[in-house]
Coordinates of C-alpha atoms and ligand atoms in Angstrom, one line a residue:
X1 CA -214.7 25.3 43.9
X2 CA -215.2 24.8 47.4
X3 CA -215.3 21.5 49.0
X4 CA -218.5 20.5 50.1
X5 CA -217.8 19.5 53.8
X6 CA -219.6 21.0 57.4
X7 CA -218.7 24.1 58.7
X8 CA -218.4 23.6 62.4
X9 CA -216.5 26.1 64.7
X10 CA -213.7 24.6 66.8
X11 CA -214.5 25.5 70.3
X12 CA -213.4 24.6 73.6
X13 CA -216.8 23.4 74.8
X14 CA -216.6 20.3 72.0
X15 CA -213.4 18.6 73.8
X16 CA -215.6 18.5 76.9
X17 CA -218.6 17.3 75.3
X18 CA -216.5 14.7 73.6
X19 CA -214.7 13.4 76.9
X20 CA -218.2 13.4 78.4
X21 CA -219.8 11.2 75.8
X22 CA -216.8 8.8 75.0
X23 CA -214.7 8.9 78.2
X24 CA -217.5 9.7 80.7
X25 CA -216.1 7.3 83.5
X26 CA -212.6 8.1 83.0
X27 CA -211.0 9.6 86.4
X28 CA -209.8 13.0 87.4
X29 CA -207.9 12.6 90.8
X30 CA -206.9 16.0 92.7
X31 CA -204.8 16.6 95.8
X32 CA -206.8 19.3 97.4
X33 CA -205.4 22.3 99.1
X34 CA -207.4 21.0 101.9
X35 CA -205.0 17.8 102.0
X36 CA -207.3 14.9 100.6
X37 CA -207.4 13.3 97.6
X38 CA -210.6 14.0 95.4
X39 CA -211.7 11.7 92.8
X40 CA -214.4 11.9 90.0
X41 CA -215.1 11.5 86.4
X42 CA -215.1 13.3 83.3
X43 CA -218.9 13.0 83.4
X44 CA -219.0 14.8 86.5
X45 CA -216.7 17.4 85.3
X46 CA -218.8 18.1 82.6
X47 CA -221.8 18.5 84.8
X48 CA -220.4 20.6 87.0
X49 CA -218.7 22.8 84.3
X50 CA -222.4 23.6 82.9
X51 CA -222.8 24.6 86.8
X52 CA -220.0 27.1 86.3
X53 CA -221.2 28.6 83.3
X54 CA -224.7 29.1 84.7
X55 CA -223.0 30.6 88.2
X56 CA -220.7 33.0 86.1
X57 CA -224.0 34.2 84.4
X58 CA -225.6 34.6 87.5
X59 CA -222.6 36.8 88.8
X60 CA -222.9 39.0 85.6
X61 CA -220.2 37.7 84.0
X62 CA -221.1 38.6 79.9
X63 CA -219.8 37.0 76.7
X64 CA -216.0 37.9 76.3
X65 CA -215.5 39.2 79.9
X66 CA -212.7 37.8 81.9
X67 CA -212.7 35.6 85.0
X68 CA -209.3 35.7 86.9
X69 CA -208.1 32.4 88.8
X70 CA -205.5 32.0 91.3
X71 CA -205.4 28.4 91.6
X72 CA -203.2 25.2 91.6
X73 CA -203.8 22.2 89.5
X74 CA -207.0 20.7 90.7
X75 CA -210.3 19.6 89.7
X76 CA -212.2 22.9 90.4
X77 CA -209.8 24.7 88.2
X78 CA -210.4 22.2 85.4
X79 CA -213.7 23.3 86.0
X80 CA -213.3 26.9 85.4
X81 CA -211.0 25.9 82.2
X82 CA -214.4 24.6 80.7
X83 CA -217.3 26.3 82.4
X84 CA -215.9 29.9 81.9
X85 CA -214.3 29.4 78.3
X86 CA -217.2 27.2 77.1
X87 CA -219.6 29.6 77.9
X88 CA -217.9 32.4 75.8
X89 CA -216.1 34.3 78.8
X90 CA -212.6 34.3 78.9
X91 CA -210.6 32.7 81.5
X92 CA -207.6 34.7 82.8
X93 CA -205.3 32.4 84.9
X94 CA -203.2 34.5 87.2
X95 CA -199.6 33.5 88.6
X96 CA -199.9 33.5 92.4
X97 CA -195.8 33.6 92.5
X98 CA -196.0 37.3 91.3
X99 CA -195.6 40.2 93.9
X100 CA -199.1 41.4 94.7
X101 CA -198.6 44.9 93.2
X102 CA -197.8 43.0 90.0
X103 CA -200.9 40.8 90.1
X104 CA -203.1 44.2 90.8
X105 CA -201.7 45.5 87.9
X106 CA -202.3 42.4 85.4
X107 CA -206.1 41.9 87.1
X108 CA -206.8 45.6 86.3
X109 CA -205.0 45.5 82.9
X110 CA -207.2 42.3 82.1
X111 CA -210.5 44.2 83.6
X112 CA -211.3 40.7 85.4
X113 CA -214.8 40.9 86.8
X114 CA -214.6 37.9 89.1
X115 CA -211.7 36.3 90.6
X116 CA -211.6 32.4 92.1
X117 CA -208.8 31.5 94.2
X118 CA -207.6 28.5 96.2
X119 CA -207.7 29.0 99.9
X120 CA -203.9 29.3 100.1
X121 CA -203.8 32.1 98.3
X122 CA -206.4 34.0 101.0
X123 CA -203.9 36.3 102.3
X124 CA -202.5 37.2 98.9
X125 CA -206.2 38.0 97.5
X126 CA -206.8 40.1 100.8
X127 CA -203.7 42.3 100.0
X128 CA -205.2 42.8 96.5
X129 CA -208.9 42.9 97.1
X130 CA -209.2 46.6 98.4
X131 CA -207.6 48.1 95.7
X132 CA -208.9 45.9 92.9
X133 CA -212.1 47.9 92.4
X134 CA -212.9 46.2 88.9
X135 CA -213.6 42.8 90.4
X136 CA -217.2 42.5 91.3
X137 CA -216.9 39.0 93.2
X138 CA -214.1 36.9 95.2
X139 CA -215.2 33.3 95.1
X140 CA -213.1 30.8 97.2
X141 CA -212.8 27.5 95.7
X142 CA -214.0 25.5 98.6
X143 CA -217.0 24.3 100.3
X144 CA -218.8 25.8 103.2
X145 CA -216.9 23.8 106.0
X146 CA -213.5 25.2 104.9
X147 CA -214.6 28.9 104.2
X148 CA -212.6 31.0 106.2
X149 CA -214.0 32.1 109.6
X150 CA -213.4 35.5 109.0
X151 CA -211.9 37.4 106.0
X152 CA -211.5 41.0 105.1
X153 CA -212.9 40.5 101.6
X154 CA -216.5 41.9 101.7
X155 CA -219.1 39.4 100.4
X156 CA -216.6 36.5 99.9
X157 CA -218.6 33.6 97.9
X158 CA -218.1 30.0 98.3
X159 CA -217.7 28.0 95.1
X160 CA -219.3 25.0 96.2
X161 CA -222.4 26.9 97.3
X162 CA -222.5 28.8 93.9
X163 CA -222.3 25.5 92.2
X164 CA -224.9 24.2 94.2
X165 CA -227.4 26.9 93.4
X166 CA -226.7 26.7 90.0
X167 CA -228.4 24.4 87.3
X168 CA -226.8 21.5 85.7
X169 CA -228.5 22.4 82.5
X170 CA -226.7 24.4 80.1
X171 CA -226.4 24.4 76.5
X172 CA -222.9 25.3 75.1
X173 CA -223.4 28.1 72.9
X174 CA -221.9 28.0 69.4
X175 CA -220.0 31.0 68.2
X176 CA -217.3 32.4 66.0
X177 CA -214.0 30.0 66.6
X178 CA -211.7 33.2 66.6
X179 CA -213.5 34.5 70.1
X180 CA -211.1 34.7 72.9
X181 CA -210.9 31.7 75.2
X182 CA -208.2 32.5 77.6
X183 CA -205.8 35.0 78.5
X184 CA -202.3 34.2 80.1
X185 CA -199.6 37.1 80.8
X186 CA -195.9 36.6 80.2
X187 CA -194.0 37.3 83.4
X188 CA -191.6 40.0 81.4
X189 CA -188.5 40.9 82.9
X190 CA -188.6 44.2 81.7
X191 CA -191.4 46.5 81.5
X192 CA -195.1 45.5 82.6
X193 CA -196.5 41.9 81.7
X194 CA -198.0 41.3 78.5
X195 CA -201.2 39.4 77.8
X196 CA -201.3 36.5 75.4
X197 CA -205.2 36.3 74.2
X198 CA -205.9 32.9 72.9
X199 CA -208.8 32.2 70.9
X200 CA -211.0 28.7 70.7
X201 CA -209.5 28.0 67.3
X202 CA -206.1 28.3 68.3
X203 CA -206.7 26.3 71.6
X204 CA -208.5 23.4 69.7
X205 CA -205.7 23.5 66.7
X206 CA -202.7 23.6 69.5
X207 CA -204.6 20.4 71.3
X208 CA -204.8 18.6 68.0
X209 CA -201.0 19.2 67.3
X210 CA -199.7 18.8 70.8
X211 CA -201.6 15.4 71.4
X212 CA -199.6 13.6 68.4
X213 CA -197.3 10.8 69.0
X214 CA -194.2 12.9 68.0
X215 CA -195.2 15.7 70.0
X216 CA -196.5 15.1 73.7
X217 CA -198.0 11.6 72.5
X218 CA -200.9 11.4 74.8
X219 CA -203.8 8.7 74.5
X220 CA -206.6 7.0 76.3
X221 CA -204.2 4.6 77.9
X222 CA -202.3 7.2 79.5
X223 CA -202.4 8.8 82.9
X224 CA -201.2 12.3 82.9
X225 CA -199.9 14.4 85.9
X226 CA -199.1 18.0 84.8
X227 CA -196.7 19.4 87.5
X228 CA -196.6 22.7 85.1
X229 CA -198.9 24.9 86.9
X230 CA -202.4 25.4 85.0
X231 CA -201.6 29.3 85.6
X232 CA -198.3 28.9 83.1
X233 CA -199.7 28.6 79.8
X234 CA -202.3 26.6 80.3
X235 CA -200.2 23.6 81.9
X236 CA -198.7 23.3 78.4
X237 CA -202.3 22.3 77.1
X238 CA -202.5 18.9 78.9
X239 CA -206.1 19.9 80.5
X240 CA -207.3 20.3 76.9
X241 CA -205.3 17.0 75.5
X242 CA -206.6 15.1 78.3
X243 CA -210.1 15.8 77.2
X244 CA -209.7 15.2 73.6
X245 CA -208.2 12.0 74.0
X246 CA -209.7 10.6 77.1
X247 CA -206.6 10.3 79.4
X248 CA -206.8 9.9 83.3
X249 CA -205.8 13.1 84.9
X250 CA -204.2 13.2 88.0
X251 CA -203.5 16.6 89.8
X252 CA -201.0 17.5 92.5
X253 CA -202.5 20.5 93.9
X254 CA -200.1 22.6 95.9
X255 CA -197.9 19.8 96.7
X256 CA -195.2 19.7 94.3
X257 CA -192.0 18.5 96.5
X258 CA -190.1 15.2 95.5
X259 CA -192.1 13.1 98.1
X260 CA -195.7 14.0 97.5
X261 CA -195.4 13.9 93.9
X262 CA -193.7 10.3 93.8
X263 CA -196.4 9.2 96.2
X264 CA -199.1 10.2 93.4
X265 CA -196.9 8.7 90.7
X266 CA -197.2 5.3 92.5
X267 CA -200.6 5.3 93.8
X268 CA -202.2 6.6 90.7
X269 CA -200.4 4.7 88.0
X270 CA -199.1 8.0 86.3
X271 CA -197.6 7.2 83.1
X272 CA -196.9 10.7 81.9
X273 CA -195.8 14.1 83.6
X274 CA -194.7 17.3 82.5
X275 CA -192.8 20.5 84.2
X276 CA -189.8 22.6 84.4
X277 CA -186.4 21.2 84.9
X278 CA -186.1 22.5 88.5
X279 CA -189.0 20.7 89.8
X280 CA -187.2 17.4 88.4
X281 CA -184.5 18.2 90.6
X282 CA -186.5 17.8 93.7
X283 CA -188.1 14.8 92.5
X284 CA -184.9 12.9 91.5
X285 CA -183.0 14.0 94.7
X286 CA -186.0 12.3 96.9
X287 CA -186.0 9.1 94.6
X288 CA -182.3 8.7 94.5
X289 CA -181.8 9.3 98.6
X290 CA -184.8 6.9 99.3
X291 CA -183.7 4.2 96.6
X292 CA -187.1 4.5 95.0
X293 CA -188.1 3.3 91.5
X294 CA -190.8 4.6 89.2
X295 CA -193.4 1.7 88.9
X296 CA -195.5 3.1 86.0
X297 CA -194.0 6.3 84.9
X298 CA -192.5 5.9 81.4
X299 CA -192.1 9.5 80.1
X300 CA -191.7 13.1 81.2
X301 CA -192.1 16.1 79.4
X302 CA -189.4 18.7 80.3
X303 CA -189.4 22.4 78.9
X304 CA -189.5 25.9 80.2
X305 CA -185.8 26.1 80.5
X306 CA -183.1 24.0 79.2
X307 CA -183.2 20.3 80.3
X308 CA -179.8 19.6 81.6
X309 CA -178.2 16.3 79.6
X310 CA -177.2 15.0 83.2
X311 CA -180.9 14.8 84.1
X312 CA -182.1 13.1 80.9
X313 CA -179.5 10.6 81.9
X314 CA -180.5 10.1 85.3
X315 CA -184.0 9.6 84.3
X316 CA -183.3 7.4 81.3
X317 CA -180.6 5.1 82.6
X318 CA -181.4 5.0 86.2
X319 CA -185.3 5.0 86.2
X320 CA -186.3 3.9 82.8
X321 CA -188.1 6.9 82.1
X322 CA -187.9 8.7 78.7
X323 CA -187.3 12.5 78.6
X324 CA -189.0 14.5 76.0
X325 CA -187.4 17.8 75.7
X326 CA -190.0 20.4 74.3
X327 CA -189.7 24.1 73.8
X328 CA -192.6 26.6 73.9
X329 CA -193.6 30.2 75.0
X330 CA -196.4 31.8 76.4
X331 CA -196.8 33.6 73.1
X332 CA -197.2 30.3 71.2
X333 CA -199.8 28.3 73.1
X334 CA -197.0 27.1 74.2
X335 CA -196.0 24.3 72.2
X336 CA -193.2 25.0 69.4
X337 CA -191.0 22.0 69.2
X338 CA -190.4 18.4 70.6
X339 CA -187.4 16.2 70.7
X340 CA -189.0 13.3 69.4
X341 CA -186.1 11.4 67.8
X342 CA -186.3 9.9 64.1
X343 CA -185.6 6.2 63.3
X344 CA -182.0 6.8 62.2
X345 CA -181.1 8.9 65.4
X346 CA -182.6 6.1 67.6
X347 CA -180.1 4.1 66.1
X348 CA -177.2 6.2 67.4
X349 CA -174.6 5.5 70.0
X350 CA -175.7 6.5 73.4
X351 CA -173.4 9.9 73.3
X352 CA -174.6 11.1 70.0
X353 CA -178.3 10.1 71.1
X354 CA -177.9 12.3 74.0
X355 CA -176.5 15.0 72.1
X356 CA -179.7 15.3 69.9
X357 CA -182.1 14.8 72.7
X358 CA -180.4 17.9 74.3
X359 CA -181.7 19.8 71.5
X360 CA -185.1 21.5 71.8
X361 CA -186.4 19.3 69.0
X362 CA -188.2 19.8 65.5
X363 CA -191.3 21.9 64.9
X364 CA -194.6 20.4 65.4
X365 CA -196.8 20.6 62.3
X366 CA -198.6 24.1 62.4
X367 CA -195.4 25.9 63.6
X368 CA -193.1 27.4 61.1
X369 CA -189.7 28.4 62.1
X370 CA -186.5 30.1 60.9
X371 CA -183.4 31.8 62.5
X372 CA -182.3 35.2 60.8
X373 CA -178.8 37.1 61.4
X374 CA -178.8 41.0 62.5
X375 CA -180.3 42.0 59.2
X376 CA -183.0 39.7 58.9
X377 CA -181.3 37.3 56.3
X378 CA -182.5 33.7 56.9
X379 CA -179.6 31.5 58.0
X380 CA -178.6 27.9 56.9
X381 CA -179.8 24.9 59.1
X382 CA -176.6 23.4 59.5
X383 CA -176.6 22.6 63.3
X384 CA -173.8 25.2 63.7
X385 CA -175.0 28.8 62.6
X386 CA -176.9 30.6 65.4
X387 CA -179.2 33.5 64.8
X388 CA -182.5 35.0 66.1
X389 CA -185.4 32.5 66.3
X390 CA -188.9 33.4 64.4
X391 CA -191.8 31.4 64.4
X392 CA -195.5 31.6 63.0
X393 CA -198.8 29.6 62.9
X394 CA -202.3 29.6 63.9
X395 CA -201.1 29.4 67.7
X396 CA -198.8 32.3 67.4
X397 CA -199.8 35.5 68.7
X398 CA -200.8 38.1 66.1
X399 CA -200.5 40.9 69.1
X400 CA -200.5 41.3 72.8
X401 CA -203.5 41.9 74.6
X402 CA -204.8 45.6 73.8
X403 CA -202.1 45.9 71.4
X404 CA -199.6 46.6 74.3
X405 CA -195.8 46.9 73.3
X406 CA -196.9 47.9 69.7
X407 CA -196.8 45.2 66.7
X408 CA -194.6 42.4 67.8
X409 CA -194.3 40.8 64.4
X410 CA -191.5 41.1 62.0
X411 CA -192.8 40.6 58.4
X412 CA -195.2 38.0 59.9
X413 CA -193.1 36.1 61.8
X414 CA -193.0 36.3 65.8
X415 CA -189.4 37.0 67.1
X416 CA -189.0 34.5 70.0
X417 CA -186.2 36.5 71.5
X418 CA -184.5 33.2 71.7
X419 CA -181.0 32.6 70.0
X420 CA -180.8 29.1 68.1
X421 CA -179.4 26.7 65.7
X422 CA -181.3 24.3 63.3
X423 CA -179.6 21.4 62.0
X424 CA -180.3 19.6 58.8
X425 CA -182.9 17.3 60.4
X426 CA -184.8 20.3 61.4
X427 CA -183.9 20.2 65.1
X428 CA -183.5 23.3 66.7
X429 CA -181.4 23.7 69.5
X430 CA -181.6 27.0 71.9
X431 CA -178.0 28.4 72.7
X432 CA -179.6 31.4 74.9
X433 CA -182.2 33.7 75.1
X434 CA -180.8 37.0 73.4
X435 CA -180.7 38.8 76.4
X436 CA -178.5 36.3 78.2
X437 CA -176.1 35.7 75.5
X438 CA -172.5 36.3 76.4
X439 CA -170.7 38.8 73.9
X440 CA -166.7 38.0 74.1
X441 CA -164.5 39.9 71.9
X442 CA -167.6 40.1 69.5
X443 CA -168.1 36.5 69.5
X444 CA -171.2 34.6 71.4
X445 CA -170.7 32.3 74.1
X446 CA -173.8 30.1 74.8
X447 CA -174.5 29.9 78.5
X448 CA -176.7 26.9 78.3
X449 CA -173.9 25.0 77.2
X450 CA -171.8 26.1 80.1
X451 CA -174.6 25.2 82.4
X452 CA -175.3 22.0 81.3
X453 CA -171.8 21.0 81.6
X454 CA -171.4 22.4 85.0
X455 CA -174.8 20.6 85.9
X456 CA -173.3 17.2 84.9
X457 CA -170.9 17.6 87.9
X458 CA -171.9 15.1 91.0
X459 CA -171.5 18.0 93.5
X460 CA -173.5 20.7 91.5
X461 CA -177.2 21.3 92.2
X462 CA -177.6 24.3 90.1
X463 CA -175.9 26.4 87.8
X464 CA -176.1 29.7 86.1
X465 CA -173.7 31.4 83.7
X466 CA -174.1 35.0 83.2
X467 CA -171.9 37.8 81.4
X468 CA -169.3 39.7 83.7
X469 CA -167.7 43.0 82.2
X470 CA -164.3 42.5 81.4
X471 CA -162.0 45.6 80.1
X472 CA -160.5 43.8 77.1
X473 CA -163.4 41.2 75.8
X474 CA -166.2 43.2 76.8
X475 CA -168.1 40.2 78.6
X476 CA -166.7 37.1 79.9
X477 CA -168.5 34.3 81.4
X478 CA -169.1 34.1 85.3
X479 CA -170.4 30.7 86.5
X480 CA -172.7 31.0 89.6
X481 CA -172.9 27.5 91.4
X482 CA -175.1 26.2 94.0
X483 CA -173.6 23.1 95.6
X484 CA -175.3 20.0 96.8
X485 CA -175.8 19.6 100.4
X486 CA -172.7 18.4 101.8
X487 CA -170.8 18.2 98.8
X488 CA -167.5 19.8 98.4
X489 CA -166.2 21.5 95.3
X490 CA -163.7 24.2 94.6
X491 CA -163.4 26.8 92.0
X492 CA -160.5 25.0 90.5
X493 CA -162.2 21.6 90.4
X494 CA -165.3 23.0 88.8
X495 CA -163.2 24.8 86.0
X496 CA -161.0 21.7 85.2
X497 CA -164.5 19.9 84.7
X498 CA -164.8 22.0 81.7
X499 CA -161.5 20.7 80.2
X500 CA -162.0 19.2 76.9
X501 CA -165.7 19.6 77.0
X502 CA -165.6 22.8 74.8
X503 CA -163.4 25.2 73.3
X504 CA -160.9 26.5 75.7
X505 CA -161.9 30.0 75.4
X506 CA -165.5 29.4 76.4
X507 CA -164.3 28.0 79.9
X508 CA -165.7 30.5 82.6
X509 CA -163.4 33.2 83.8
X510 CA -164.3 32.6 87.3
X511 CA -166.9 30.4 89.6
X512 CA -168.6 31.8 92.5
X513 CA -170.7 29.6 95.1
X514 CA -173.9 30.8 96.4
X515 CA -176.5 29.4 98.6
X516 CA -179.3 29.8 96.2
X517 CA -180.1 31.2 92.4
X518 CA -183.0 33.4 92.8
X519 CA -186.0 31.6 90.7
X520 CA -188.7 33.4 88.8
X521 CA -192.5 32.7 88.9
X522 CA -192.5 29.8 86.6
X523 CA -189.4 28.2 88.2
X524 CA -186.5 29.7 85.9
X525 CA -183.4 31.0 87.0
X526 CA -183.5 34.7 86.7
X527 CA -180.4 35.6 85.2
X528 CA -181.0 39.3 85.3
X529 CA -181.5 39.4 89.1
X530 CA -178.1 37.7 89.2
X531 CA -176.6 40.0 86.6
X532 CA -177.7 43.0 89.0
X533 CA -176.3 41.2 92.0
X534 CA -173.0 41.0 90.1
X535 CA -172.6 44.4 88.0
X536 CA -169.7 45.4 90.2
X537 CA -167.9 42.0 90.1
X538 CA -164.3 42.0 89.0
X539 CA -163.4 39.1 87.0
X540 CA -159.7 37.9 88.2
X541 CA -158.7 38.0 84.7
X542 CA -159.6 41.6 84.2
Ligands
LIG1 P1 -191.6 33.5 80.8 O1 -191.0 32.4 81.5 O2 -190.8 34.5 80.8 O3 -192.9 34.1 81.4 P2 -192.4 31.8 78.8 O4 -192.7 30.6 80.1 O5 -193.3 31.9 78.1 O6 -192.0 32.8 79.4 O7 -191.0 31.4 78.6 C1 -190.6 31.2 77.2 C2 -188.9 30.8 77.0 O8 -188.6 30.0 78.0 C3 -188.7 30.7 75.7 O9 -188.6 31.9 75.0 C4 -187.1 30.2 75.9 O10 -186.2 31.0 76.3 C5 -187.3 29.4 77.4 N1 -187.5 28.0 77.2 C6 -188.7 27.3 77.0 N2 -188.6 25.9 76.6 C7 -187.2 25.8 76.8 C8 -186.2 24.7 76.4 N3 -186.7 23.7 76.5 N4 -184.9 24.9 76.6 C9 -184.6 26.2 77.0 N5 -185.2 27.0 77.0 C10 -186.6 26.9 76.9

């Protein structure tokens, strides 16, 4: 016997309709590429998103066709999020930090029909445009006054003019909730990038789950500033969450250095922020150097790579900003786990509490996870045994766009490529990405643990641990360190810092100091590049 409840597809447009009706006055504040602050309401967002839907139709974008964006976090990008997906087209967020050749490859693979871009990316778009034959229209996200005087892009369109010419009346169509809503390619360290194609259903379900108190904990009383880019897995879902709960949104545009962010946090009363650890380093350095504090910010969500415990301590003890460590992937929309402590853990002594917080956390409802050995056999949740992490759920990919790379699933589960433990409380901790694991004499050494320790040294700005070839042990850890400006630190001091903190055989065999560690398009350390750089490196122990 079926239940007797109404059938209503879960559609992204309903998030916007809800926000307009129930939180119409709530604000969206954006630092524009042009430099000034722009401010409007959810009501205006909704009206302009309807104009976007009409404008895209006028440009010939059909149901299910892709509209690419190369844009920072800002209100115009938000309008495209809703206007494009809401009308049944597919929003394809491109990562502007990629090489032009890679961008071109992705835009062609996605068959983008229109490309909307912030003015900061004009040179990039000009480099790509002559070869991007599938793109029928290029739209600069600005007004007439700021349009480039000359551009090599034929027929370059002005976003504000398009919107002005479009009607604000548009009825959001109702269609199958499984219809595709947005597309995001993973950077992929080998081979071509692969696309994760989200649906309206997966997005709305993810939004429900991600907003919950033990997930990202967002409400109408929050002011959210997503530093994580809208081109990186939909800014972890925050643009959707804000509409669902009616939170004020603050967008930093391209201004992501410590000073600009801190100014915006203070002037707009930001309560929650989110980003990768490398961004927070710049912010903390600025706050520290200038003896500042956080007036309203009470929580920050850190994910994308492991949050070093030293960073958690700085935020929590010095600035009273609670850190929420979270784990996710492009392929899982992205939220998988969040590290919200249970009551018993909250009562633990500080050291033990930090040990829990260093974990990536427990699965949010909707995500099922397990760890397995090489034969695919499930491993115990004892907090010690580590294995390959697999997940499944309604916002985990079933396959990549256009079936690229074949069937990615193993028995219905998505292998994440991460190696982790899970403890008896269900808290998952990443020890490594499978490809970054250091195998010494057949035993695994977790590079993240070593990096976390190194990062706690006051003279260390950044640290990466990679495998270096060793004739006896096959691989041994090599620590690559960037010193803080003006700080002194020797190899011996660095190595001594590991004493008593880990098993002796885990201690790196050597330390090399470099000026910078290469960062990828999403702000993560590119260990594959480091490994290339140090392929011929001879360890002193070899
Ligand atoms: P990419 O950066 O390769 O484009 P994603 O942004 O989807 O892809 O990155 C997903 C990966 O980032 C995860 O598989 C994991 O290795 C890493 N990651 C994400 N969050 C965390 C975290 N909190 N701690 C450690 N690693 C993380």
